[in-house]
Coordinates of C-alpha atoms and ligand atoms in Angstrom, one line a residue:
X1 CA -2.2 53.5 58.5
X2 CA -4.2 56.0 60.5
X3 CA -4.1 59.5 61.2
X4 CA -2.0 61.9 59.2
X5 CA -1.0 64.0 62.3
X6 CA 1.2 62.4 64.9
X7 CA 0.7 64.3 67.9
X8 CA -2.2 66.1 69.5
X9 CA -0.3 68.5 71.4
X10 CA 1.1 71.2 69.4
X11 CA 4.2 72.5 71.1
X12 CA 5.9 75.8 71.0
X13 CA 8.0 75.0 68.2
X14 CA 6.4 73.8 65.2
X15 CA 7.5 72.1 61.7
X16 CA 7.2 75.4 60.0
X17 CA 9.5 77.0 62.5
X18 CA 12.0 74.2 62.2
X19 CA 11.7 74.1 58.4
X20 CA 12.3 78.0 58.4
X21 CA 15.5 77.6 60.6
X22 CA 16.8 74.8 58.6
X23 CA 16.4 76.8 55.0
X24 CA 14.6 73.9 53.5
X25 CA 11.2 71.9 53.7
X26 CA 11.0 68.2 55.2
X27 CA 9.9 65.4 52.8
X28 CA 9.8 61.9 52.6
X29 CA 11.5 60.1 49.4
X30 CA 10.6 56.5 49.5
X31 CA 12.6 54.4 47.4
X32 CA 11.0 50.8 46.3
X33 CA 12.4 48.2 44.3
X34 CA 13.9 44.7 44.3
X35 CA 16.5 43.5 46.3
X36 CA 19.6 44.5 44.9
X37 CA 18.1 47.5 42.6
X38 CA 20.2 50.0 44.3
X39 CA 17.9 51.7 47.0
X40 CA 20.4 51.8 49.7
X41 CA 23.2 52.6 47.5
X42 CA 21.2 55.5 46.0
X43 CA 19.7 56.7 49.1
X44 CA 23.1 56.9 50.8
X45 CA 24.7 58.7 48.1
X46 CA 21.8 61.2 48.2
X47 CA 22.0 61.6 51.9
X48 CA 25.8 62.4 51.5
X49 CA 25.1 65.2 48.9
X50 CA 22.2 66.7 51.1
X51 CA 24.4 66.5 54.2
X52 CA 27.2 67.8 52.7
X53 CA 25.5 71.1 51.6
X54 CA 23.9 71.5 55.1
X55 CA 20.6 69.8 54.7
X56 CA 18.9 67.9 57.9
X57 CA 18.6 64.6 56.2
X58 CA 18.4 60.7 57.5
X59 CA 18.3 57.4 55.7
X60 CA 16.1 54.9 57.1
X61 CA 17.2 51.5 55.7
X62 CA 15.9 47.9 55.8
X63 CA 19.5 46.9 56.9
X64 CA 19.4 49.4 60.4
X65 CA 15.6 49.3 61.3
X66 CA 15.2 45.7 61.2
X67 CA 17.7 45.1 64.1
X68 CA 16.3 47.7 66.3
X69 CA 12.9 49.3 65.8
X70 CA 11.4 46.3 64.0
X71 CA 13.5 43.6 65.3
X72 CA 10.8 41.6 66.7
X73 CA 9.0 41.3 63.2
X74 CA 9.3 38.4 60.7
X75 CA 9.0 38.3 57.0
X76 CA 5.5 37.3 56.9
X77 CA 3.1 39.2 54.8
X78 CA 1.5 40.8 58.1
X79 CA 4.9 41.5 59.5
X80 CA 6.1 43.1 56.4
X81 CA 3.2 45.2 56.6
X82 CA 3.7 46.2 60.1
X83 CA 7.5 47.0 59.5
X84 CA 6.4 49.5 57.1
X85 CA 3.9 50.9 59.1
X86 CA 6.1 51.6 61.8
X87 CA 8.6 53.2 59.6
X88 CA 5.8 55.5 57.9
X89 CA 5.1 56.7 61.3
X90 CA 8.7 57.3 62.1
X91 CA 9.2 59.3 59.0
X92 CA 6.2 61.5 60.1
X93 CA 8.0 62.0 63.3
X94 CA 11.1 63.0 61.6
X95 CA 9.5 65.3 59.2
X96 CA 7.8 67.1 62.4
X97 CA 11.4 67.4 63.5
X98 CA 12.2 69.2 60.1
X99 CA 14.1 66.2 58.6
X100 CA 14.3 64.9 55.1
X101 CA 13.7 61.2 55.1
X102 CA 15.2 58.9 52.7
X103 CA 13.4 55.5 53.1
X104 CA 15.0 52.2 51.3
X105 CA 12.8 49.5 51.6
X106 CA 11.5 46.9 48.9
X107 CA 7.9 47.7 49.7
X108 CA 6.7 45.2 47.2
X109 CA 2.9 45.5 47.6
X110 CA 0.7 48.0 45.7
X111 CA -1.6 48.0 49.0
X112 CA 1.3 49.2 51.2
X113 CA 2.7 51.7 48.8
X114 CA -0.9 53.2 48.6
X115 CA -1.3 53.3 52.3
X116 CA 2.2 54.9 52.9
X117 CA 1.0 57.7 50.7
X118 CA -2.5 58.0 52.2
X119 CA -0.8 58.2 55.5
X120 CA 1.1 61.3 54.5
X121 CA 0.0 64.7 54.0
X122 CA -0.2 66.0 50.4
X123 CA 3.2 66.9 49.3
X124 CA 5.2 65.0 51.9
X125 CA 5.5 61.7 50.4
X126 CA 7.4 60.8 47.2
X127 CA 7.9 57.5 45.8
X128 CA 10.6 56.7 43.9
X129 CA 10.8 53.2 41.8
X130 CA 14.4 52.0 41.5
X131 CA 13.6 49.8 38.6
X132 CA 16.0 47.0 37.6
X133 CA 15.3 43.6 36.0
X134 CA 15.3 40.8 38.6
X135 CA 17.9 38.9 36.4
X136 CA 20.3 41.9 36.9
X137 CA 19.5 42.1 40.6
X138 CA 20.3 38.3 40.9
X139 CA 23.2 38.6 39.0
X140 CA 24.5 41.4 41.6
X141 CA 23.3 39.1 44.5
X142 CA 24.8 41.8 46.9
X143 CA 23.7 39.8 50.0
X144 CA 23.8 36.3 48.7
X145 CA 20.0 35.7 49.3
X146 CA 19.0 35.2 45.6
X147 CA 21.0 31.9 45.6
X148 CA 19.6 31.0 48.9
X149 CA 16.1 31.7 47.7
X150 CA 16.7 29.7 44.4
X151 CA 17.8 26.7 46.6
X152 CA 14.6 27.2 48.6
X153 CA 16.4 28.1 51.8
X154 CA 14.8 31.4 52.1
X155 CA 11.1 31.1 51.4
X156 CA 9.1 34.2 50.3
X157 CA 11.6 36.0 48.6
X158 CA 10.6 38.9 46.4
X159 CA 11.0 38.6 42.8
X160 CA 11.7 34.8 43.1
X161 CA 9.1 33.2 45.3
X162 CA 7.1 36.5 46.0
X163 CA 5.7 39.0 43.9
X164 CA 7.1 42.5 43.6
X165 CA 4.2 44.8 42.2
X166 CA 5.9 47.7 40.6
X167 CA 4.3 51.1 41.4
X168 CA 2.1 52.2 38.5
X169 CA 2.4 56.0 39.4
X170 CA 5.7 56.4 41.0
X171 CA 6.7 60.2 41.4
X172 CA 10.1 59.1 40.0
X173 CA 11.5 56.2 38.1
X174 CA 15.3 55.3 38.0
X175 CA 16.7 52.6 35.6
X176 CA 19.4 51.4 37.9
X177 CA 20.5 48.9 35.3
X178 CA 20.9 51.5 32.3
X179 CA 22.0 54.4 34.4
X180 CA 25.0 54.9 36.4
X181 CA 25.0 55.8 40.3
X182 CA 26.0 59.1 39.6
X183 CA 23.2 59.6 36.9
X184 CA 20.6 58.2 39.6
X185 CA 21.8 60.4 42.1
X186 CA 21.5 63.5 39.9
X187 CA 17.9 62.7 39.1
X188 CA 16.9 62.6 42.5
X189 CA 18.8 65.9 43.1
X190 CA 16.8 67.3 40.2
X191 CA 13.8 66.2 41.3
X192 CA 14.1 67.6 44.9
X193 CA 15.1 71.0 43.2
X194 CA 12.3 71.1 40.6
X195 CA 9.3 69.3 42.3
X196 CA 10.0 70.0 45.9
X197 CA 12.0 73.3 45.5
X198 CA 14.5 72.3 47.9
Ligands
ATP1 N1 22.9 52.9 39.0 C1 22.9 52.2 40.1 N2 22.4 52.7 41.0 C2 22.4 51.9 42.4 N3 23.4 50.8 42.6 C3 24.0 50.2 41.4 C4 23.9 51.1 40.2 N4 24.5 50.2 39.2 C5 25.0 49.2 40.1 N5 24.7 49.1 41.2 C6 25.1 48.3 42.3 O1 23.9 47.4 42.7 C7 24.0 47.1 43.9 C8 22.9 47.6 44.7 O2 22.6 47.2 45.9 P1 22.0 47.8 47.2 O3 22.3 47.2 48.4 O4 22.0 49.2 47.0 O5 20.4 47.3 46.7 P2 19.1 47.5 47.7 O6 18.2 47.8 46.4 O7 19.4 48.2 48.8 O8 18.8 46.0 48.0 P3 18.0 45.3 49.2 O9 16.8 45.4 49.3 O10 18.6 44.0 49.3 O11 18.8 46.4 50.6 C9 25.3 47.7 44.6 O12 26.3 46.8 44.6 C10 25.6 48.9 43.6 O13 27.2 49.1 43.6
MG2 MG1 19.2 48.0 51.1

């Protein structure tokens, strides 16, 4: 990913003005983890909590972005990288607009996790590992894709036939197999209050 700054023109209204008007900072929380680990469930629950308290927040989800913005991309390693690169650029624009971005993407490769962090200014990007053993994710099989992957009907399926590289230094780790959804959401809210002073 390239520059940290998305626009060479600085308008009359800058990010700091928007943050001041909103009464909170703009940041990106990026949820990584296996399919079925709970990224979307947790991100949307956090979004609801924040929205209800008047925070400008938006959730980018694999399930919505793939249809439009990245509808032209496949699940090849190159296209997965491009998918994440585009979303990383979107979150920078949304942060310029003063919005807290919650991103729920598997993001299985260390290289891409690192690139995302490098693409964002210091303090803007926070990686949250939604940690859950593959056996548990497979037993949940929310989308039925694990079954298809086991049958060889889906190739390169993360956790089954493609690697998931757990982040070595996540900013926060949630054990979604041991903790309830409510407890995971609470941990994210505490993280926002203590680490980001939201
Ligand atoms: N502590 C928990 N946190 C989040 N989800 C949980 C938790 N415990 C159980 N679940 C269940 O696990 C499932 C997680 O599904 P979800 O779609 O959120 O996963 P995902 O990580 O977004 O997967 P994908 O990458 O395929 O989009 C849901 O059915 C949810 O109810
Ligand atoms: Mg999801």
